[in-house]
Amino acid sequence: MSPEVVGFAIVLLAAVMLIGKYVRVKVPFIQKLLLPSAIIAGFIGLIIGPQVLGRLGEPLGWGWLEDGGLLTTGIFDVWAELPGLLISVVFATLFLGSRIPSPVRAAKLVGPQLSIGVAYGSGQYVVGITLGLLVLSPLLGVDPIFGALLEIAFEGGHGTAAGMQPAFDDMGIPEATDLALAIATVGLVFGILIGISVINWGVRTGRTRVIKNVSKQSKAELRGLYSKKENVSTGRMTARPSSIEPLTLHVAIVGLAIIIGWLLLEGLVWVEDQLWGQPGSVFSEEGLTLLGYVPLFPLAMIGGVIIQLILDRTDNTNLVDHETMKRIQGLALDILIVAALATISLEVIANFWETFLILSVAGILFCTTILLICTPRIIPEFWLERGIADFGQSMGVTATGLVLLRVADPYDESPALEAFGYKQLFFEPFFGGGLVTALAIPIMVATGNVYIVLIPMIVLFIASLVVGRIYFRGVRSGRWKDPSVEAAKASQEPSDA
């Protein structure tokens, strides 16, 4: 593949993204769905590519369409490689630029938020794998490990689904990527629709503590733009451009985080090879590959945490701006989503449409049940405001949860945002693209046993609900105080100075 093809493919992808944004700005129906422009652009890329227009070339007698639709197969080959590369950038930036609090303080502030987050993550494995054993395998002949795609697609979102592609290819299940991307799209759309509906229901029934009516979004908000009166900064300058461009510095730090992650992964694989990975190793005569299937991106996230801890300990936290890191992350995620959706295989989805439908419906019902039934019985204060963010994340991406939270708590008057942020410190390293997400399917494939993941997830799911319920009763009885609520109250009190 020539450098010219690679470069032109990236330029064309940028053009498709711009078209997606134009559609978001001009089409009211899409505005009301709050669909990100990257999702729209991804579907545009899918339509103009070999999966849709490319298939019409032969029946229409237009031979020029058969080679990649309006573009070429070479362009889509480049796009298909981007998600696996960019997902490491997305995860490497997660904690860069934000001082990492001590585990004791974070544990005090996270409160019941972690119980709900873990219930979503572990529960999606329980629901998906159980359906795999009881429905997908006996009735459809589908391997029950495909049930684990529910957590990858819903909790992990498009980025994780696309980022797992190299691992899926290595394990001999390449169709899992397309299936997970399709399920992730369903989760994102229904997460927004159901989330907005629940907020409106909460306002009408008096279940919201902050807002008493859902304010109509401005025209600029619906179009996904800032108005002329709004002055929003994209980041803080941390270096003088005469020495190094600040964006260059931040990109270099992201690169270092990924290199650290790669070294960690290579080290783990080497240890595995010595202990059990190769035939005749210490603990395995035949050899068993587990860590060899683990993708790079969860280790890149750990690389970012290592760098941030070093910056914190050396009092150099100011060198990295978290908002700038979020912009780098957002750029990588937008490109990733467009490329992943544009290259999705409709043939795979057609072949597995029953699996796609069953897992999608089950995931929607499960997440909605956790929000409406479990959350008000676990989070004692501001349950809807604090629960809606986790609901949005569990069905799409973190950004979806934050969008819903902004609707429910537009001026950050509840402890929801802070509690959600601290929960991420404990949650992201494991679920939604963390180590559990990365290891679950490889372990099941390597051992040929789904129960090795299902049973621990059942235990974790039940434990998260039980611990959350105990916490709820302790706060309601007056024996304990909710630290996150107390912290929110303290931050809103006027200073004596």
Tab-separated table of C-alpha atoms in Angstrom:
chain	number	residue	atom	x	y	z
A	1	MET	CA	0.000	0.000	0.000
A	2	SER	CA	1.679	3.208	-1.164
A	3	PRO	CA	2.091	6.313	1.035
A	4	GLU	CA	-0.013	8.248	-1.489
A	5	VAL	CA	-2.959	5.880	-0.964
A	6	VAL	CA	-2.623	6.110	2.822
A	7	GLY	CA	-2.470	9.893	2.760
A	8	PHE	CA	-5.367	10.252	0.341
A	9	ALA	CA	-7.451	7.814	2.408
A	10	ILE	CA	-7.019	10.016	5.486
A	11	VAL	CA	-7.926	13.134	3.508
A	12	LEU	CA	-11.081	11.475	2.177
A	13	LEU	CA	-12.012	10.317	5.668
A	14	ALA	CA	-11.750	13.920	6.874
A	15	ALA	CA	-14.047	14.981	4.029
A	16	VAL	CA	-16.610	12.343	5.010
A	17	MET	CA	-16.448	13.583	8.615
A	18	LEU	CA	-17.181	17.113	7.419
A	19	ILE	CA	-20.196	15.843	5.471
A	20	GLY	CA	-21.389	14.089	8.623
A	21	LYS	CA	-21.160	17.327	10.574
A	22	TYR	CA	-23.057	19.176	7.830
A	23	VAL	CA	-25.869	16.621	8.054
A	24	ARG	CA	-26.001	17.062	11.855
A	25	VAL	CA	-26.264	20.834	11.432
A	26	LYS	CA	-28.967	20.712	8.734
A	27	VAL	CA	-31.259	17.751	9.604
A	28	PRO	CA	-33.601	18.436	12.586
A	29	PHE	CA	-34.509	14.782	13.114
A	30	ILE	CA	-30.876	13.790	13.569
A	31	GLN	CA	-30.322	16.792	15.842
A	32	LYS	CA	-33.068	15.598	18.193
A	33	LEU	CA	-31.425	12.176	18.398
A	34	LEU	CA	-28.216	13.909	19.575
A	35	LEU	CA	-26.268	11.600	17.283
A	36	PRO	CA	-22.541	12.399	17.190
A	37	SER	CA	-21.335	13.562	13.779
A	38	ALA	CA	-18.854	10.670	13.688
A	39	ILE	CA	-21.705	8.138	13.758
A	40	ILE	CA	-23.453	9.967	10.907
A	41	ALA	CA	-20.221	10.155	8.906
A	42	GLY	CA	-19.586	6.468	9.506
A	43	PHE	CA	-22.917	5.532	7.985
A	44	ILE	CA	-22.278	7.860	5.042
A	45	GLY	CA	-18.950	6.116	4.478
A	46	LEU	CA	-20.700	2.746	4.672
A	47	ILE	CA	-23.300	3.798	2.086
A	48	ILE	CA	-20.825	5.168	-0.453
A	49	GLY	CA	-18.471	2.218	-0.021
A	50	PRO	CA	-18.338	-1.364	-1.318
A	51	GLN	CA	-20.963	-2.640	1.126
A	52	VAL	CA	-23.835	-0.612	-0.354
A	53	LEU	CA	-23.115	1.334	-3.557
A	54	GLY	CA	-20.397	-1.127	-4.501
A	55	ARG	CA	-22.966	-3.930	-4.586
A	56	LEU	CA	-25.184	-1.913	-6.936
A	57	GLY	CA	-22.504	-1.673	-9.624
A	58	GLU	CA	-23.250	-5.016	-11.269
A	59	PRO	CA	-27.094	-4.853	-11.324
A	60	LEU	CA	-26.962	-1.244	-12.571
A	61	GLY	CA	-24.302	-2.033	-15.138
A	62	TRP	CA	-21.938	0.534	-13.661
A	63	GLY	CA	-18.676	-1.355	-13.440
A	64	TRP	CA	-16.824	1.602	-11.964
A	65	LEU	CA	-18.879	1.231	-8.750
A	66	GLU	CA	-17.767	-2.339	-8.122
A	67	ASP	CA	-14.287	-1.369	-6.943
A	68	GLY	CA	-15.171	0.187	-3.583
A	69	GLY	CA	-18.293	2.159	-4.493
A	70	LEU	CA	-17.627	5.863	-4.955
A	71	LEU	CA	-14.120	5.361	-3.601
A	72	THR	CA	-11.765	2.389	-4.058
A	73	THR	CA	-11.078	-0.786	-2.119
A	74	GLY	CA	-7.589	0.555	-1.365
A	75	ILE	CA	-9.101	3.494	0.506
A	76	PHE	CA	-11.279	1.210	2.602
A	77	ASP	CA	-8.349	-1.110	3.281
A	78	VAL	CA	-6.550	1.837	4.891
A	79	TRP	CA	-9.641	2.819	6.871
A	80	ALA	CA	-10.026	-0.740	8.146
A	81	GLU	CA	-6.575	-0.564	9.764
A	82	LEU	CA	-7.144	2.719	11.622
A	83	PRO	CA	-9.384	1.563	14.525
A	84	GLY	CA	-6.862	-0.955	15.816
A	85	LEU	CA	-4.205	1.766	15.907
A	86	LEU	CA	-6.216	4.679	17.264
A	87	ILE	CA	-7.892	2.857	20.155
A	88	SER	CA	-4.538	2.903	21.966
A	89	VAL	CA	-4.495	6.705	21.660
A	90	VAL	CA	-8.024	6.902	23.095
A	91	PHE	CA	-7.130	4.845	26.166
A	92	ALA	CA	-3.655	6.314	26.690
A	93	THR	CA	-5.166	9.780	27.201
A	94	LEU	CA	-7.833	8.748	29.733
A	95	PHE	CA	-5.991	9.828	32.884
A	96	LEU	CA	-3.271	12.069	31.459
A	97	GLY	CA	-3.423	15.663	32.675
A	98	SER	CA	-5.534	15.039	35.793
A	99	ARG	CA	-3.860	14.614	39.143
A	100	ILE	CA	-4.604	11.114	40.352
A	101	PRO	CA	-5.991	11.242	43.916
A	102	SER	CA	-4.878	8.894	46.642
A	103	PRO	CA	-6.754	5.555	46.623
A	104	VAL	CA	-8.148	6.296	50.088
A	105	ARG	CA	-9.717	9.607	49.060
A	106	ALA	CA	-11.030	8.198	45.786
A	107	ALA	CA	-12.545	5.208	47.574
A	108	LYS	CA	-14.333	7.498	50.039
A	109	LEU	CA	-15.776	9.723	47.332
A	110	VAL	CA	-16.816	7.033	44.857
A	111	GLY	CA	-19.529	5.769	47.219
A	112	PRO	CA	-22.202	3.548	45.637
A	113	GLN	CA	-21.314	4.770	42.138
A	114	LEU	CA	-18.837	1.933	41.748
A	115	SER	CA	-21.464	-0.641	42.731
A	116	ILE	CA	-23.716	0.520	39.912
A	117	GLY	CA	-20.858	0.652	37.409
A	118	VAL	CA	-19.671	-2.857	38.257
A	119	ALA	CA	-23.270	-4.130	38.147
A	120	TYR	CA	-23.600	-2.841	34.580
A	121	GLY	CA	-20.253	-4.266	33.468
A	122	SER	CA	-20.401	-7.682	35.127
A	123	GLY	CA	-24.141	-8.007	34.502
A	124	GLN	CA	-23.710	-7.581	30.766
A	125	TYR	CA	-21.352	-10.554	30.794
A	126	VAL	CA	-23.851	-12.559	32.843
A	127	VAL	CA	-26.778	-11.741	30.540
A	128	GLY	CA	-24.807	-12.183	27.313
A	129	ILE	CA	-23.031	-15.446	28.150
A	130	THR	CA	-26.173	-16.928	29.719
A	131	LEU	CA	-28.081	-16.173	26.523
A	132	GLY	CA	-25.199	-17.726	24.624
A	133	LEU	CA	-25.564	-20.947	26.604
A	134	LEU	CA	-29.357	-21.115	26.653
A	135	VAL	CA	-30.338	-19.571	23.304
A	136	LEU	CA	-27.540	-18.761	20.877
A	137	SER	CA	-25.724	-22.084	21.070
A	138	PRO	CA	-28.586	-24.623	21.231
A	139	LEU	CA	-31.009	-22.805	18.903
A	140	LEU	CA	-28.748	-20.940	16.473
A	141	GLY	CA	-25.524	-22.934	16.633
A	142	VAL	CA	-23.548	-19.829	17.626
A	143	ASP	CA	-20.585	-20.175	19.977
A	144	PRO	CA	-21.709	-18.973	23.445
A	145	ILE	CA	-18.593	-16.791	23.757
A	146	PHE	CA	-20.340	-14.406	21.366
A	147	GLY	CA	-22.546	-13.476	24.316
A	148	ALA	CA	-19.563	-11.634	25.778
A	149	LEU	CA	-19.801	-9.183	22.881
A	150	LEU	CA	-22.608	-7.470	24.789
A	151	GLU	CA	-20.188	-5.914	27.287
A	152	ILE	CA	-17.638	-5.093	24.597
A	153	ALA	CA	-20.286	-3.348	22.480
A	154	PHE	CA	-22.440	-1.673	25.144
A	155	GLU	CA	-19.985	-0.855	27.938
A	156	GLY	CA	-16.980	-0.566	25.646
A	157	GLY	CA	-18.658	1.168	22.707
A	158	HIS	CA	-17.452	1.505	19.135
A	159	GLY	CA	-13.857	2.195	20.128
A	160	THR	CA	-13.422	-0.987	22.138
A	161	ALA	CA	-15.341	-3.065	19.606
A	162	ALA	CA	-13.089	-1.875	16.796
A	163	GLY	CA	-9.963	-2.045	18.932
A	164	MET	CA	-10.528	-5.743	19.639
A	165	GLN	CA	-10.346	-6.553	15.923
A	166	PRO	CA	-6.711	-7.769	15.932
A	167	ALA	CA	-7.440	-10.059	18.877
A	168	PHE	CA	-10.605	-11.397	17.235
A	169	ASP	CA	-8.679	-12.052	14.028
A	170	ASP	CA	-5.973	-13.922	15.933
A	171	MET	CA	-8.610	-16.032	17.689
A	172	GLY	CA	-10.283	-16.961	14.401
A	173	ILE	CA	-13.521	-15.037	14.972
A	174	PRO	CA	-13.158	-11.963	12.716
A	175	GLU	CA	-16.940	-11.663	12.404
A	176	ALA	CA	-17.096	-10.685	16.083
A	177	THR	CA	-15.826	-7.184	15.246
A	178	ASP	CA	-18.650	-6.358	12.822
A	179	LEU	CA	-21.245	-7.837	15.154
A	180	ALA	CA	-19.931	-5.849	18.121
A	181	LEU	CA	-19.896	-2.604	16.113
A	182	ALA	CA	-23.514	-3.134	15.044
A	183	ILE	CA	-24.604	-3.836	18.634
A	184	ALA	CA	-22.660	-0.780	19.827
A	185	THR	CA	-24.586	1.402	17.380
A	186	VAL	CA	-27.907	0.118	18.736
A	187	GLY	CA	-26.726	0.736	22.285
A	188	LEU	CA	-25.649	4.297	21.564
A	189	VAL	CA	-28.903	5.301	19.851
A	190	PHE	CA	-31.207	3.668	22.397
A	191	GLY	CA	-29.058	4.881	25.278
A	192	ILE	CA	-29.719	8.471	24.246
A	193	LEU	CA	-33.423	7.920	23.496
A	194	ILE	CA	-34.159	6.027	26.716
A	195	GLY	CA	-31.956	8.311	28.793
A	196	ILE	CA	-33.750	11.465	27.669
A	197	SER	CA	-37.125	9.757	28.202
A	198	VAL	CA	-36.174	8.716	31.747
A	199	ILE	CA	-35.063	12.261	32.599
A	200	ASN	CA	-38.378	13.650	31.338
A	201	TRP	CA	-40.249	10.990	33.318
A	202	GLY	CA	-38.192	11.841	36.399
A	203	VAL	CA	-39.047	15.535	36.085
A	204	ARG	CA	-42.784	14.840	35.694
A	205	THR	CA	-42.889	12.457	38.672
A	206	GLY	CA	-40.661	14.500	40.966
A	207	ARG	CA	-37.759	12.067	40.989
A	208	THR	CA	-35.155	14.621	39.912
A	209	ARG	CA	-33.524	16.677	42.659
A	210	VAL	CA	-31.913	19.366	40.536
A	211	ILE	CA	-34.145	20.320	37.620
A	212	LYS	CA	-37.897	20.735	37.728
A	213	ASN	CA	-38.365	20.950	33.981
A	214	VAL	CA	-36.300	19.907	31.010
A	215	SER	CA	-35.233	23.113	29.334
A	216	LYS	CA	-35.449	23.174	25.589
A	217	GLN	CA	-32.042	22.928	24.030
A	218	SER	CA	-30.881	25.906	22.065
A	219	LYS	CA	-30.484	25.811	18.308
A	220	ALA	CA	-26.715	25.871	18.703
A	221	GLU	CA	-26.803	22.910	21.100
A	222	LEU	CA	-28.970	20.866	18.754
A	223	ARG	CA	-26.604	21.594	15.887
A	224	GLY	CA	-23.642	20.677	18.053
A	225	LEU	CA	-22.032	24.117	17.821
A	226	TYR	CA	-21.178	26.917	20.220
A	227	SER	CA	-22.876	30.269	19.798
A	228	LYS	CA	-20.963	33.498	19.226
A	229	LYS	CA	-21.576	34.520	22.846
A	230	GLU	CA	-19.946	31.389	24.259
A	231	ASN	CA	-16.213	31.460	24.823
A	232	VAL	CA	-14.971	27.902	25.395
A	233	SER	CA	-11.286	27.035	25.597
A	234	THR	CA	-9.981	23.864	23.988
A	235	GLY	CA	-7.049	23.652	26.364
A	236	ARG	CA	-4.267	25.408	28.255
A	237	MET	CA	-0.837	26.251	26.881
A	238	THR	CA	1.736	24.287	28.881
A	239	ALA	CA	4.831	25.000	26.771
A	240	ARG	CA	6.088	27.990	24.849
A	241	PRO	CA	5.658	27.490	21.086
A	242	SER	CA	9.135	28.908	20.539
A	243	SER	CA	10.526	25.733	22.145
A	244	ILE	CA	7.876	23.170	21.212
A	245	GLU	CA	4.293	23.426	20.075
A	246	PRO	CA	2.095	22.466	23.086
A	247	LEU	CA	0.034	20.074	20.963
A	248	THR	CA	3.245	18.400	19.792
A	249	LEU	CA	4.318	17.950	23.412
A	250	HIS	CA	1.004	16.324	24.325
A	251	VAL	CA	1.058	14.009	21.310
A	252	ALA	CA	4.619	12.992	22.227
A	253	ILE	CA	3.498	12.150	25.766
A	254	VAL	CA	0.656	10.037	24.367
A	255	GLY	CA	3.198	8.249	22.200
A	256	LEU	CA	5.368	7.584	25.254
A	257	ALA	CA	2.361	6.152	27.118
A	258	ILE	CA	1.680	3.766	24.236
A	259	ILE	CA	5.357	2.716	24.138
A	260	ILE	CA	5.248	1.976	27.872
A	261	GLY	CA	2.069	-0.040	27.307
A	262	TRP	CA	3.747	-1.969	24.499
A	263	LEU	CA	6.752	-2.760	26.697
A	264	LEU	CA	4.425	-3.955	29.458
A	265	LEU	CA	2.520	-6.157	27.022
A	266	GLU	CA	5.682	-7.621	25.550
A	267	GLY	CA	6.965	-8.304	29.056
A	268	LEU	CA	3.745	-10.061	30.040
A	269	VAL	CA	3.784	-12.159	26.879
A	270	TRP	CA	7.418	-13.125	27.558
A	271	VAL	CA	6.541	-14.188	31.103
A	272	GLU	CA	3.588	-16.172	29.773
A	273	ASP	CA	5.802	-17.921	27.229
A	274	GLN	CA	8.216	-18.943	29.975
A	275	LEU	CA	5.544	-20.167	32.376
A	276	TRP	CA	2.748	-21.680	30.289
A	277	GLY	CA	2.561	-20.152	26.822
A	278	GLN	CA	4.954	-22.444	24.933
A	279	PRO	CA	4.999	-26.249	24.698
A	280	GLY	CA	7.228	-27.642	27.417
A	281	SER	CA	7.063	-24.467	29.553
A	282	VAL	CA	7.095	-24.593	33.356
A	283	PHE	CA	3.366	-24.994	34.011
A	284	SER	CA	2.112	-26.364	30.687
A	285	GLU	CA	3.391	-29.220	28.574
A	286	GLU	CA	1.199	-28.312	25.587
A	287	GLY	CA	1.282	-24.509	25.870
A	288	LEU	CA	-1.644	-22.163	26.531
A	289	THR	CA	-1.922	-18.683	25.018
A	290	LEU	CA	-3.848	-16.096	27.053
A	291	LEU	CA	-1.941	-12.816	27.210
A	292	GLY	CA	-0.858	-13.188	23.602
A	293	TYR	CA	-4.441	-12.323	22.597
A	294	VAL	CA	-4.599	-9.197	24.779
A	295	PRO	CA	-4.704	-6.013	22.660
A	296	LEU	CA	-2.404	-3.088	23.340
A	297	PHE	CA	-4.937	-0.448	24.386
A	298	PRO	CA	-5.578	-1.452	28.059
A	299	LEU	CA	-1.816	-1.493	28.634
A	300	ALA	CA	-1.531	1.912	26.908
A	301	MET	CA	-3.988	3.196	29.509
A	302	ILE	CA	-1.732	1.857	32.263
A	303	GLY	CA	1.200	3.547	30.525
A	304	GLY	CA	-0.689	6.840	30.744
A	305	VAL	CA	-1.373	6.273	34.457
A	306	ILE	CA	2.335	5.588	35.075
A	307	ILE	CA	3.326	8.837	33.358
A	308	GLN	CA	0.713	10.812	35.296
A	309	LEU	CA	1.841	9.341	38.614
A	310	ILE	CA	5.433	10.335	37.823
A	311	LEU	CA	4.289	13.862	36.939
A	312	ASP	CA	2.307	14.083	40.186
A	313	ARG	CA	5.177	12.821	42.327
A	314	THR	CA	7.673	15.214	40.718
A	315	ASP	CA	5.287	18.190	40.927
A	316	ASN	CA	5.161	18.527	37.140
A	317	THR	CA	1.428	17.982	36.671
A	318	ASN	CA	1.164	21.409	35.036
A	319	LEU	CA	3.144	20.151	32.008
A	320	VAL	CA	0.128	18.228	30.751
A	321	ASP	CA	-3.307	19.758	30.207
A	322	HIS	CA	-6.223	17.374	30.536
A	323	GLU	CA	-8.456	19.369	28.187
A	324	THR	CA	-5.817	19.150	25.460
A	325	MET	CA	-5.602	15.405	26.066
A	326	LYS	CA	-9.370	15.196	25.707
A	327	ARG	CA	-9.130	16.935	22.343
A	328	ILE	CA	-6.497	14.420	21.180
A	329	GLN	CA	-8.686	11.618	22.476
A	330	GLY	CA	-11.735	13.065	20.751
A	331	LEU	CA	-9.939	13.355	17.424
A	332	ALA	CA	-8.721	9.757	17.624
A	333	LEU	CA	-12.167	8.510	18.636
A	334	ASP	CA	-13.947	10.394	15.842
A	335	ILE	CA	-11.608	8.985	13.197
A	336	LEU	CA	-11.882	5.535	14.745
A	337	ILE	CA	-15.694	5.533	14.734
A	338	VAL	CA	-15.978	6.777	11.155
A	339	ALA	CA	-13.437	4.239	9.883
A	340	ALA	CA	-14.944	1.362	11.848
A	341	LEU	CA	-18.543	1.989	10.779
A	342	ALA	CA	-17.615	2.680	7.158
A	343	THR	CA	-15.834	-0.679	6.889
A	344	ILE	CA	-18.337	-2.800	8.800
A	345	SER	CA	-19.439	-5.988	7.028
A	346	LEU	CA	-23.172	-6.003	6.373
A	347	GLU	CA	-22.852	-9.596	5.219
A	348	VAL	CA	-21.700	-10.665	8.689
A	349	ILE	CA	-24.600	-8.831	10.319
A	350	ALA	CA	-27.019	-10.497	7.891
A	351	ASN	CA	-25.563	-13.909	8.705
A	352	PHE	CA	-25.803	-13.284	12.452
A	353	TRP	CA	-28.953	-11.172	12.515
A	354	GLU	CA	-30.659	-13.344	15.142
A	355	THR	CA	-27.643	-13.049	17.461
A	356	PHE	CA	-27.480	-9.315	16.800
A	357	LEU	CA	-31.174	-8.861	17.616
A	358	ILE	CA	-31.194	-11.056	20.733
A	359	LEU	CA	-28.128	-9.459	22.306
A	360	SER	CA	-29.256	-5.932	21.439
A	361	VAL	CA	-32.733	-6.325	22.935
A	362	ALA	CA	-31.397	-8.135	26.001
A	363	GLY	CA	-28.789	-5.432	26.570
A	364	ILE	CA	-31.351	-2.636	26.334
A	365	LEU	CA	-33.733	-4.355	28.743
A	366	PHE	CA	-30.961	-5.175	31.205
A	367	CYS	CA	-29.487	-1.652	31.321
A	368	THR	CA	-32.915	-0.048	31.625
A	369	THR	CA	-33.780	-2.401	34.498
A	370	ILE	CA	-30.564	-1.529	36.340
A	371	LEU	CA	-31.337	2.181	35.941
A	372	LEU	CA	-34.987	2.093	37.012
A	373	ILE	CA	-35.034	-0.746	39.536
A	374	CYS	CA	-31.559	-1.130	41.042
A	375	THR	CA	-30.136	2.403	40.979
A	376	PRO	CA	-32.775	4.045	43.253
A	377	ARG	CA	-32.233	1.191	45.738
A	378	ILE	CA	-28.452	1.596	45.818
A	379	ILE	CA	-27.745	5.335	45.442
A	380	PRO	CA	-29.425	7.081	48.392
A	381	GLU	CA	-29.130	10.690	47.200
A	382	PHE	CA	-29.593	12.146	43.698
A	383	TRP	CA	-30.131	8.657	42.289
A	384	LEU	CA	-31.391	9.767	38.885
A	385	GLU	CA	-28.694	12.370	38.335
A	386	ARG	CA	-25.950	9.985	39.459
A	387	GLY	CA	-27.438	6.967	37.744
A	388	ILE	CA	-28.105	8.476	34.329
A	389	ALA	CA	-24.396	8.988	33.605
A	390	ASP	CA	-23.592	5.329	34.266
A	391	PHE	CA	-26.592	4.283	32.204
A	392	GLY	CA	-25.375	6.321	29.238
A	393	GLN	CA	-21.859	4.927	29.554
A	394	SER	CA	-23.155	1.355	29.832
A	395	MET	CA	-24.937	1.672	26.484
A	396	GLY	CA	-22.478	3.699	24.483
A	397	VAL	CA	-19.464	5.705	25.539
A	398	THR	CA	-18.512	7.920	28.460
A	399	ALA	CA	-19.466	10.965	26.380
A	400	THR	CA	-23.042	9.657	26.098
A	401	GLY	CA	-23.283	9.438	29.877
A	402	LEU	CA	-21.920	12.964	30.281
A	403	VAL	CA	-24.393	14.334	27.713
A	404	LEU	CA	-27.297	12.799	29.641
A	405	LEU	CA	-25.851	14.070	32.921
A	406	ARG	CA	-25.679	17.580	31.514
A	407	VAL	CA	-29.394	17.392	30.699
A	408	ALA	CA	-30.256	16.134	34.197
A	409	ASP	CA	-27.830	18.432	36.030
A	410	PRO	CA	-26.907	21.314	33.694
A	411	TYR	CA	-25.103	23.424	36.324
A	412	ASP	CA	-23.327	20.652	38.255
A	413	GLU	CA	-25.427	21.144	41.398
A	414	SER	CA	-25.387	17.473	42.420
A	415	PRO	CA	-22.416	15.242	43.326
A	416	ALA	CA	-23.032	13.224	40.148
A	417	LEU	CA	-20.138	14.479	38.028
A	418	GLU	CA	-17.528	14.182	40.768
A	419	ALA	CA	-18.708	10.726	41.863
A	420	PHE	CA	-18.792	9.537	38.257
A	421	GLY	CA	-15.271	10.816	37.677
A	422	TYR	CA	-13.849	9.052	40.719
A	423	LYS	CA	-15.664	5.861	39.767
A	424	GLN	CA	-13.847	5.901	36.441
A	425	LEU	CA	-10.500	5.575	38.245
A	426	PHE	CA	-11.553	2.181	39.595
A	427	PHE	CA	-13.807	1.101	36.747
A	428	GLU	CA	-12.000	1.947	33.494
A	429	PRO	CA	-8.895	-0.178	34.162
A	430	PHE	CA	-11.120	-3.272	34.206
A	431	PHE	CA	-14.409	-2.873	32.327
A	432	GLY	CA	-15.459	-1.010	29.190
A	433	GLY	CA	-12.177	-1.698	27.445
A	434	GLY	CA	-10.013	-2.481	30.473
A	435	LEU	CA	-8.288	-5.695	31.435
A	436	VAL	CA	-11.482	-7.696	32.033
A	437	THR	CA	-12.808	-6.700	28.621
A	438	ALA	CA	-9.510	-7.518	26.958
A	439	LEU	CA	-9.051	-10.889	28.678
A	440	ALA	CA	-12.573	-12.342	28.903
A	441	ILE	CA	-12.964	-13.723	25.374
A	442	PRO	CA	-9.286	-14.757	24.991
A	443	ILE	CA	-9.537	-16.769	28.222
A	444	MET	CA	-12.737	-18.470	27.072
A	445	VAL	CA	-11.239	-19.236	23.669
A	446	ALA	CA	-7.986	-20.552	25.138
A	447	THR	CA	-9.663	-22.769	27.741
A	448	GLY	CA	-12.760	-23.685	25.734
A	449	ASN	CA	-14.806	-22.973	28.855
A	450	VAL	CA	-17.242	-20.047	29.183
A	451	TYR	CA	-17.906	-20.770	32.856
A	452	ILE	CA	-14.416	-19.584	33.756
A	453	VAL	CA	-15.706	-16.060	33.025
A	454	LEU	CA	-19.429	-16.503	33.689
A	455	ILE	CA	-19.136	-17.705	37.297
A	456	PRO	CA	-16.825	-14.889	38.498
A	457	MET	CA	-19.071	-12.358	36.745
A	458	ILE	CA	-22.163	-13.767	38.495
A	459	VAL	CA	-20.381	-13.499	41.847
A	460	LEU	CA	-19.211	-9.961	41.072
A	461	PHE	CA	-22.661	-8.898	39.881
A	462	ILE	CA	-24.389	-10.176	43.019
A	463	ALA	CA	-21.669	-8.744	45.273
A	464	SER	CA	-21.932	-5.296	43.676
A	465	LEU	CA	-25.687	-5.195	44.261
A	466	VAL	CA	-25.420	-6.519	47.829
A	467	VAL	CA	-22.649	-4.088	48.809
A	468	GLY	CA	-24.550	-1.234	47.208
A	469	ARG	CA	-27.705	-2.179	49.062
A	470	ILE	CA	-25.851	-2.347	52.395
A	471	TYR	CA	-24.407	1.093	51.724
A	472	PHE	CA	-27.881	2.431	50.874
A	473	ARG	CA	-29.389	1.163	54.123
A	474	GLY	CA	-26.486	2.532	56.144
A	475	VAL	CA	-26.924	6.029	54.709
A	476	ARG	CA	-30.716	5.988	54.986
A	477	SER	CA	-30.587	4.829	58.606
A	478	GLY	CA	-28.225	7.667	59.512
A	479	ARG	CA	-25.344	5.385	60.511
A	480	TRP	CA	-23.187	6.552	57.589
A	481	LYS	CA	-22.867	9.668	55.498
A	482	ASP	CA	-22.484	9.720	51.728
A	483	PRO	CA	-18.997	11.316	51.334
A	484	SER	CA	-19.648	12.426	47.764
A	485	VAL	CA	-22.795	14.315	48.834
A	486	GLU	CA	-20.950	15.890	51.749
A	487	ALA	CA	-18.119	16.935	49.423
A	488	ALA	CA	-20.594	18.493	46.994
A	489	LYS	CA	-22.235	20.462	49.812
A	490	ALA	CA	-18.857	21.649	51.060
A	491	SER	CA	-17.796	22.831	47.610
A	492	GLN	CA	-20.990	24.900	47.277
A	493	GLU	CA	-20.625	26.637	50.648
A	494	PRO	CA	-19.246	30.175	50.434
A	495	SER	CA	-15.657	30.636	51.570
A	496	ASP	CA	-14.908	32.525	54.801
A	497	ALA	CA	-12.148	34.451	53.110
